[in-house]
mmCIF file of C-alpha atoms in Angstrom:
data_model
loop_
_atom_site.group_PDB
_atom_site.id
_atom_site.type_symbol
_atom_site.label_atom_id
_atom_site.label_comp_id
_atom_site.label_asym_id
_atom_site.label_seq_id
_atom_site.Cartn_x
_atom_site.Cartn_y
_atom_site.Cartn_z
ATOM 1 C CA UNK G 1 85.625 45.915 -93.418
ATOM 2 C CA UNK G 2 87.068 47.756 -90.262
ATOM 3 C CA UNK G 3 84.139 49.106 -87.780
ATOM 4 C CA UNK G 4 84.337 51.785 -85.292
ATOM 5 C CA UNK G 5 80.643 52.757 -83.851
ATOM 6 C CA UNK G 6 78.593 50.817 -86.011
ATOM 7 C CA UNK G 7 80.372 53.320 -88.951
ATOM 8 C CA UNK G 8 82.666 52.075 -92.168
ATOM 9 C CA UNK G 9 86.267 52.945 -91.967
ATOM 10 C CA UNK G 10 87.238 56.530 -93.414
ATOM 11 C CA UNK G 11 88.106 57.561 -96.595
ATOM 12 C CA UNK G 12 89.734 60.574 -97.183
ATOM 13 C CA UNK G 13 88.165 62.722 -99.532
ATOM 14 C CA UNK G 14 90.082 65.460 -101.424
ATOM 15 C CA UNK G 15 87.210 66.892 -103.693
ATOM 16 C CA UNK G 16 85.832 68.648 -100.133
ATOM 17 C CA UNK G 17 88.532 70.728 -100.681
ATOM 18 C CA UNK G 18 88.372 72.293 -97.061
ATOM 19 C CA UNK G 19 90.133 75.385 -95.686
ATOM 20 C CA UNK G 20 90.750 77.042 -92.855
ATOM 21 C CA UNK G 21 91.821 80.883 -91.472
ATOM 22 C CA UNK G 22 92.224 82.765 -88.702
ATOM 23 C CA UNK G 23 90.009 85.544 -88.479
ATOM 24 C CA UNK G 24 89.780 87.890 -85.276
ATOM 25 C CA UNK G 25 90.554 85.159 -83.494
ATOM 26 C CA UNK G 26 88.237 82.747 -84.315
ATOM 27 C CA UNK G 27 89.380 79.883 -87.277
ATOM 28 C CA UNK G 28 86.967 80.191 -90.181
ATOM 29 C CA UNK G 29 86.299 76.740 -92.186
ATOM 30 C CA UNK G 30 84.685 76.840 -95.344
ATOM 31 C CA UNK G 31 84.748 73.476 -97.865
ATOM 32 C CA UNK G 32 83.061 72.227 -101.629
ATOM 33 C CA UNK G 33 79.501 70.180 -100.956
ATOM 34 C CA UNK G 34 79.890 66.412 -100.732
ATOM 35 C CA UNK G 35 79.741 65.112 -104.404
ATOM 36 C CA UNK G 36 79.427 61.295 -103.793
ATOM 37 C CA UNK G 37 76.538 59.327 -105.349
ATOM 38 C CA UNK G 38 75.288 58.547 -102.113
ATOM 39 C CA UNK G 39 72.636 59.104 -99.773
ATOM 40 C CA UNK G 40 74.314 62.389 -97.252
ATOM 41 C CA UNK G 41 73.127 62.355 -93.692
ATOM 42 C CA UNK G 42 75.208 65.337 -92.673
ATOM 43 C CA UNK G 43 78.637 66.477 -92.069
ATOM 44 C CA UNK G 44 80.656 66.457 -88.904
ATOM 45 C CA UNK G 45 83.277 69.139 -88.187
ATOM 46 C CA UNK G 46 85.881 67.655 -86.169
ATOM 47 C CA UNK G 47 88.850 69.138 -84.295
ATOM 48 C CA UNK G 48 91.303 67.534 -81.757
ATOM 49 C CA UNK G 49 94.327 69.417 -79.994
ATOM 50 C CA UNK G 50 96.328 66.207 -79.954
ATOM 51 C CA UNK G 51 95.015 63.632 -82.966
ATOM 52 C CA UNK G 52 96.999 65.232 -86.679
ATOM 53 C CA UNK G 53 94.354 63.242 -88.426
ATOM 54 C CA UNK G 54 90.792 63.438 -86.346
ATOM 55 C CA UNK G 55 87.806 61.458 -87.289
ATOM 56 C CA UNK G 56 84.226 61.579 -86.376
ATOM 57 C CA UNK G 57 83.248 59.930 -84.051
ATOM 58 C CA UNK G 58 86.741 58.989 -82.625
ATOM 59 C CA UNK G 59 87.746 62.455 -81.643
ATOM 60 C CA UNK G 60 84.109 63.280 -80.911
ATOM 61 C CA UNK G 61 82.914 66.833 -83.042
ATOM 62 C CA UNK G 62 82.478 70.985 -82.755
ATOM 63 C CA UNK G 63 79.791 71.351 -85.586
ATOM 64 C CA UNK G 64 76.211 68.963 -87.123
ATOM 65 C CA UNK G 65 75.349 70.330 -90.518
ATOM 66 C CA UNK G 66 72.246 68.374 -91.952
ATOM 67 C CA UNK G 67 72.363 70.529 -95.109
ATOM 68 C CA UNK G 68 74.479 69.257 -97.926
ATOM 69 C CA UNK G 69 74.790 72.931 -99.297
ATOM 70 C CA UNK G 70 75.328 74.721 -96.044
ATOM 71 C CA UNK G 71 79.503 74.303 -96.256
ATOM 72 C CA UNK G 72 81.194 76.580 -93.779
ATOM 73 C CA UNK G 73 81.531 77.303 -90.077
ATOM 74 C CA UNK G 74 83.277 79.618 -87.547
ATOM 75 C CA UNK G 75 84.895 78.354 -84.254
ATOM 76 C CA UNK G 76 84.853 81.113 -82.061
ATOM 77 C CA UNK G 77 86.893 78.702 -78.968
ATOM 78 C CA UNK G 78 90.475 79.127 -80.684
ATOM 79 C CA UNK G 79 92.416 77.092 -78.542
ATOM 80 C CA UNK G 80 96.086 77.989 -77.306
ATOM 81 C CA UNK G 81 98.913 75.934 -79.375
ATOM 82 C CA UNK G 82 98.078 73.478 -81.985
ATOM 83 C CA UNK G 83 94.425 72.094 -83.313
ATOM 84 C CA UNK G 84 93.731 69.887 -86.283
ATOM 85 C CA UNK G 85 90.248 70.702 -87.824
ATOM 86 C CA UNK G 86 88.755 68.835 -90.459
ATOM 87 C CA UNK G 87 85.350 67.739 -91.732
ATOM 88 C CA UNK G 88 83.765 64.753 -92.688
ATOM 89 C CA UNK G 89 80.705 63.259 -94.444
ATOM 90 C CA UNK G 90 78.627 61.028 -93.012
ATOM 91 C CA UNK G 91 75.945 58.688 -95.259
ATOM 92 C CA UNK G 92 72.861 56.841 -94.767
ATOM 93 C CA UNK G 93 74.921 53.755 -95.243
ATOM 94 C CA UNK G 94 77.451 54.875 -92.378
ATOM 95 C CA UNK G 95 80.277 56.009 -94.852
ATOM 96 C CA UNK G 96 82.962 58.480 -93.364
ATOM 97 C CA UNK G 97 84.429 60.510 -96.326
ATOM 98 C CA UNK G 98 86.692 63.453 -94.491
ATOM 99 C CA UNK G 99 88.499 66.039 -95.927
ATOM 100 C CA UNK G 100 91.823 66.804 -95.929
ATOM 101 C CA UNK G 101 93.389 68.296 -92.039
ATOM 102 C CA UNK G 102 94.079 71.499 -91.677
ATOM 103 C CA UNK G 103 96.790 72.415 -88.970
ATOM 104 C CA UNK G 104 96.170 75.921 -87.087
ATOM 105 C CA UNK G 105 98.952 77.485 -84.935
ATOM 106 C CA UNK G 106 96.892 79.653 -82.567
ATOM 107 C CA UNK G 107 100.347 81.558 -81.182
ATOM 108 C CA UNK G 108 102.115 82.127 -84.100
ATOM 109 C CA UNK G 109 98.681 83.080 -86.310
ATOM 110 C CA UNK G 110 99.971 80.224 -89.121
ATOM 111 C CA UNK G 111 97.242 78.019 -90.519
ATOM 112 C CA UNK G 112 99.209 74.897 -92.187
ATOM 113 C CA UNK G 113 97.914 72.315 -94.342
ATOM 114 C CA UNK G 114 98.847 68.691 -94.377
ATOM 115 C CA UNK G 115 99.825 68.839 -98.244
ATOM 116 C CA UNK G 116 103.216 67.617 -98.551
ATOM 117 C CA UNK G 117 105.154 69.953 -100.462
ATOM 118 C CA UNK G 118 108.617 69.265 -99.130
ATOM 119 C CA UNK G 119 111.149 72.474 -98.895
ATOM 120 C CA UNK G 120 114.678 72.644 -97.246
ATOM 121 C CA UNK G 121 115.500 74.768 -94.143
ATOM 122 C CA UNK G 122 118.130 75.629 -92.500
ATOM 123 C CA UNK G 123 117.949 76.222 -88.701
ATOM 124 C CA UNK G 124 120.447 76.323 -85.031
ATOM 125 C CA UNK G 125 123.473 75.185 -88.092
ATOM 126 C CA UNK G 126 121.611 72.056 -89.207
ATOM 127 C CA UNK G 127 119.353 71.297 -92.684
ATOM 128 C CA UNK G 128 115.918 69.818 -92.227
ATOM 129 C CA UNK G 129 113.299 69.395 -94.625
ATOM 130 C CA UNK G 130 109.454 70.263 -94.157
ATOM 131 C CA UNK G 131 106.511 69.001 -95.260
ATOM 132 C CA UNK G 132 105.337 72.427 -96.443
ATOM 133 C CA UNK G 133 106.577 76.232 -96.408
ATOM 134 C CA UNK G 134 103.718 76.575 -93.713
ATOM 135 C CA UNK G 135 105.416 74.212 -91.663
ATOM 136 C CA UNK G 136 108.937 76.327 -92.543
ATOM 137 C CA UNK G 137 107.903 79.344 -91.117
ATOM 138 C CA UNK G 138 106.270 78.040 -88.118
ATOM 139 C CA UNK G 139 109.871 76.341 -86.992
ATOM 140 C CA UNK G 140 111.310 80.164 -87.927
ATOM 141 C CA UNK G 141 113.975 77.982 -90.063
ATOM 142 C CA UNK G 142 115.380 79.897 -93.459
ATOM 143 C CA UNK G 143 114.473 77.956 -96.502
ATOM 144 C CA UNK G 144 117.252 76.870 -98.455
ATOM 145 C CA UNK G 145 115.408 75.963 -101.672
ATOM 146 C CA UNK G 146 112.031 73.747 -102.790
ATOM 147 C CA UNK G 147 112.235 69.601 -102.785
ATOM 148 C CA UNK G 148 113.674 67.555 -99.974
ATOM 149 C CA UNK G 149 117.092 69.106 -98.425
ATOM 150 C CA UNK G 150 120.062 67.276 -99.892
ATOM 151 C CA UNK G 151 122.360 67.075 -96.882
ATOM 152 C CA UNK G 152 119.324 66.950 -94.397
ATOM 153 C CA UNK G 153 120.506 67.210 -90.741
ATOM 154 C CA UNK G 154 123.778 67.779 -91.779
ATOM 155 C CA UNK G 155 125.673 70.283 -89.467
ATOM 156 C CA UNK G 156 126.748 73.651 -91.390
ATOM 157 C CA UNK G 157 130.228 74.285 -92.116
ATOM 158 C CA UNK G 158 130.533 77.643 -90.436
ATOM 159 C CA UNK G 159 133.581 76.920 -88.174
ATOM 160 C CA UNK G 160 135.426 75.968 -91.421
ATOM 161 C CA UNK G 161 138.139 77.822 -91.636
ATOM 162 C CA UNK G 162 138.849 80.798 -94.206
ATOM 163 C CA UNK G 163 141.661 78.985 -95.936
ATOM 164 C CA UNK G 164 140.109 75.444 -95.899
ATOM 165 C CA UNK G 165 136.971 76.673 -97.945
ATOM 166 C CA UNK G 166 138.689 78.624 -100.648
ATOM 167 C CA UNK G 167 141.058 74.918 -100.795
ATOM 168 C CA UNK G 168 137.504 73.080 -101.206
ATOM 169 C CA UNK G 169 135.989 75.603 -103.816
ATOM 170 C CA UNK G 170 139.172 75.058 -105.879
ATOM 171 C CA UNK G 171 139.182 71.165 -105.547
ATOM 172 C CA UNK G 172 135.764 71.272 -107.267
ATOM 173 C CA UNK G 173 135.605 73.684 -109.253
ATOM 174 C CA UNK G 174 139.093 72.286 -110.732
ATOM 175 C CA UNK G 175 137.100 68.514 -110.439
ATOM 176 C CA UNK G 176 133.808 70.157 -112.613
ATOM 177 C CA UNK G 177 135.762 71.592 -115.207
ATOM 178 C CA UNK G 178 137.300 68.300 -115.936
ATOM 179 C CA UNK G 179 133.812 67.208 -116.188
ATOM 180 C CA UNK G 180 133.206 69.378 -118.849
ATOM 181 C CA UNK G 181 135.600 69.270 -120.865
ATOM 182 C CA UNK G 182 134.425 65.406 -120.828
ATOM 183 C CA UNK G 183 131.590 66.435 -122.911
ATOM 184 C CA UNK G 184 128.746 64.681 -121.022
ATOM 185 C CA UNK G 185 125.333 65.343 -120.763
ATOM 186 C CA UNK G 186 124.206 66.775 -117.684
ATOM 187 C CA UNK G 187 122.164 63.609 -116.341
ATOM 188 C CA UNK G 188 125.550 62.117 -116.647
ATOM 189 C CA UNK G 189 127.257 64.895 -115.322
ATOM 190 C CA UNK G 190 125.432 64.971 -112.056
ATOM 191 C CA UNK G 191 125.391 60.779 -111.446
ATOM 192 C CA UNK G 192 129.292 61.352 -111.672
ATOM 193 C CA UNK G 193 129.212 63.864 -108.893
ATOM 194 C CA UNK G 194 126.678 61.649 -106.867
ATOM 195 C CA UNK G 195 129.417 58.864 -107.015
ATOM 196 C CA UNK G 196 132.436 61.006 -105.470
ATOM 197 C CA UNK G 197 129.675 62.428 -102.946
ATOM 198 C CA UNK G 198 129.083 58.545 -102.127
ATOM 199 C CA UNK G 199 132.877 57.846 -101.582
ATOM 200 C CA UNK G 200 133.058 61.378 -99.684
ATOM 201 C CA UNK G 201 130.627 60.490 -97.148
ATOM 202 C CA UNK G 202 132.036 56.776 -96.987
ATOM 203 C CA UNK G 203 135.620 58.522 -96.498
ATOM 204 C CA UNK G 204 133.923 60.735 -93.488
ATOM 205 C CA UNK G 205 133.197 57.330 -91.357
ATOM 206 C CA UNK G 206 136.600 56.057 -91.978
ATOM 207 C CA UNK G 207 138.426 59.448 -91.048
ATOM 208 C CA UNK G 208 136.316 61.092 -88.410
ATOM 209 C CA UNK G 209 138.838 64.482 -88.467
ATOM 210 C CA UNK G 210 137.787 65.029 -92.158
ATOM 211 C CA UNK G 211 134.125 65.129 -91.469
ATOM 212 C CA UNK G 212 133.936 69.418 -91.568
ATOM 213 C CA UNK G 213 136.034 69.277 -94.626
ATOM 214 C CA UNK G 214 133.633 66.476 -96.203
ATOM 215 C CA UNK G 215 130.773 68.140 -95.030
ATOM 216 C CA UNK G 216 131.460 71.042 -96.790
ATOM 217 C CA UNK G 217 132.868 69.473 -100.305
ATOM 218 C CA UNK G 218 129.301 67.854 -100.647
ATOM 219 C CA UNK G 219 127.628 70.762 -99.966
ATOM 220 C CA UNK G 220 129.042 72.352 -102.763
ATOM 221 C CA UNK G 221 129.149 69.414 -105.105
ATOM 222 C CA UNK G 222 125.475 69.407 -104.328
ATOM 223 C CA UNK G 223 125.179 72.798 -105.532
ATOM 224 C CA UNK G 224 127.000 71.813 -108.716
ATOM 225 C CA UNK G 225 125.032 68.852 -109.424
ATOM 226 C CA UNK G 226 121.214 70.440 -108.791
ATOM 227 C CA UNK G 227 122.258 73.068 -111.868
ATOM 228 C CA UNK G 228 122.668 69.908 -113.937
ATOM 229 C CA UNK G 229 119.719 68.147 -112.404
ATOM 230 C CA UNK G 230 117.846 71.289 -113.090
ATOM 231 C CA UNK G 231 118.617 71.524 -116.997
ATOM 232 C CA UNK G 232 117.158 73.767 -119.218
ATOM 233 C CA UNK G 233 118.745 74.137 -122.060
ATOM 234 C CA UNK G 234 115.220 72.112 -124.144
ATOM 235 C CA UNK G 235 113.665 75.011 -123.537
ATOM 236 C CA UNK G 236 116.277 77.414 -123.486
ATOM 237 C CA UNK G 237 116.490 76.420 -127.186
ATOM 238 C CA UNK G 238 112.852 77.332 -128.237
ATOM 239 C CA UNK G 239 113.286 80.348 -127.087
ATOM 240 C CA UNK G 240 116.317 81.194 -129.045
ATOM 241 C CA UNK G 241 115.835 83.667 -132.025
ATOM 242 C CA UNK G 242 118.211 83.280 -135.374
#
């Protein structure tokens, strides 16, 4: 097994469950006792302004508790920009269990979390998605909706003309009708539309003046297809009354 100061390599360990919040300008950590059947020596409280995922003693520490029970701690040196805090236990045996990292913007008063809970922006005419909401706001980007962005880092289609758009909303809307009058389900509904976006975006490399146009087409074939991804209708029908 990996060594690093005589200690085992980390583990992370989710049932600490730590947190952390910016209070009068000092970040208040509080987290759940250590819970492992082993022998605690104490917990470290670690914090780095350049490492996203500090470990004691790499990154060095702010805080020694010795008392498994005593689980919280104020750090009254907020530092300017970014700082990762976490904290980790430490056994008799030289185990490292740490906690999940929290991420604290000191200038925008954001406290983030490294729990990946992807959500599309939008931001400066281009998607992007984020690991969090947290992370969202901090970029000042508008979220489009929850889950990874479907055109990510595509540019908008803003500059596309008037006329051009209301052509594009008729060549779909024309192309999804057809689809329903098919009678398919919706799962097949939507991997037809994910085909024709395929051969749209394979058409964009081949004809580099239709690349607005394209753009905007699978942006609103995307639309159409996340209503059928999202279907309902199962439960829809237990809530009907006769």
């Amino acid at each position: 097994m990996f060594r690093n100061n005589g200690y085992n390599a980390p583990v992370l360990d989710n049932s600490l469950k730590f947190k952390a919040n910016i209070v009068n300008k000092s970040v208040e950590m509080k987290w759940e006792a250590f819970s492992k059947d082993e022998k605690f020596k104490y917990y470290k409280v670690v914090k780095s302004s350049t490492n996203p995922s500090p470990v004691y003693p790499d990154d060095g520490y702010i805080k020694y508790i010795s008392n498994i029970n005593e689980t919280s701690y104020t750090d009254h040196k907020l530092s300017d920009g970014v700082a990762y805090y976490r904290v980790c236990a430490i056994t008799h045996d030289k185990n490292r269990y740490c906690s999940n990292v929290v991420k604290v913007f000191n200038e925008n008063t954001y406290v983030c979390t490294a729990e990946y809970s992807p959500v599309c922006g939008y931001k400066n005419g281009r998607y992007k998605t984020y690991s969090n909401k947290c992370m969202l706001k901090v970029d000042n980007a508008t979220k489009k909706y929850y889950g990874k962005c479907r055109t990510n880092g595509e540019i908008s289609n803003s500059s596309l003309p008037y006329r051009l758009k209301i052509k594009g909303k008729k060549m779909v809307n024309a192309f999804v009708m057809k689809l329903e009058k098919k009678g398919y389900s919706n799962e097949k509904k939507a991997k037809v539309i994910e085909m024709v976006i395929d051969k749209l975006n394979l058409l964009k490399t081949k004809k580099p003046k239709l690349k607005e146009m394209v753009n905007y087409l699978v942006k609103l074939l995307n639309e159409k297809k996340a209503k059928y991804e999202d279907d309902f209708s199962e439960l829809e029908k237990i809530f009907e009354i006769e």
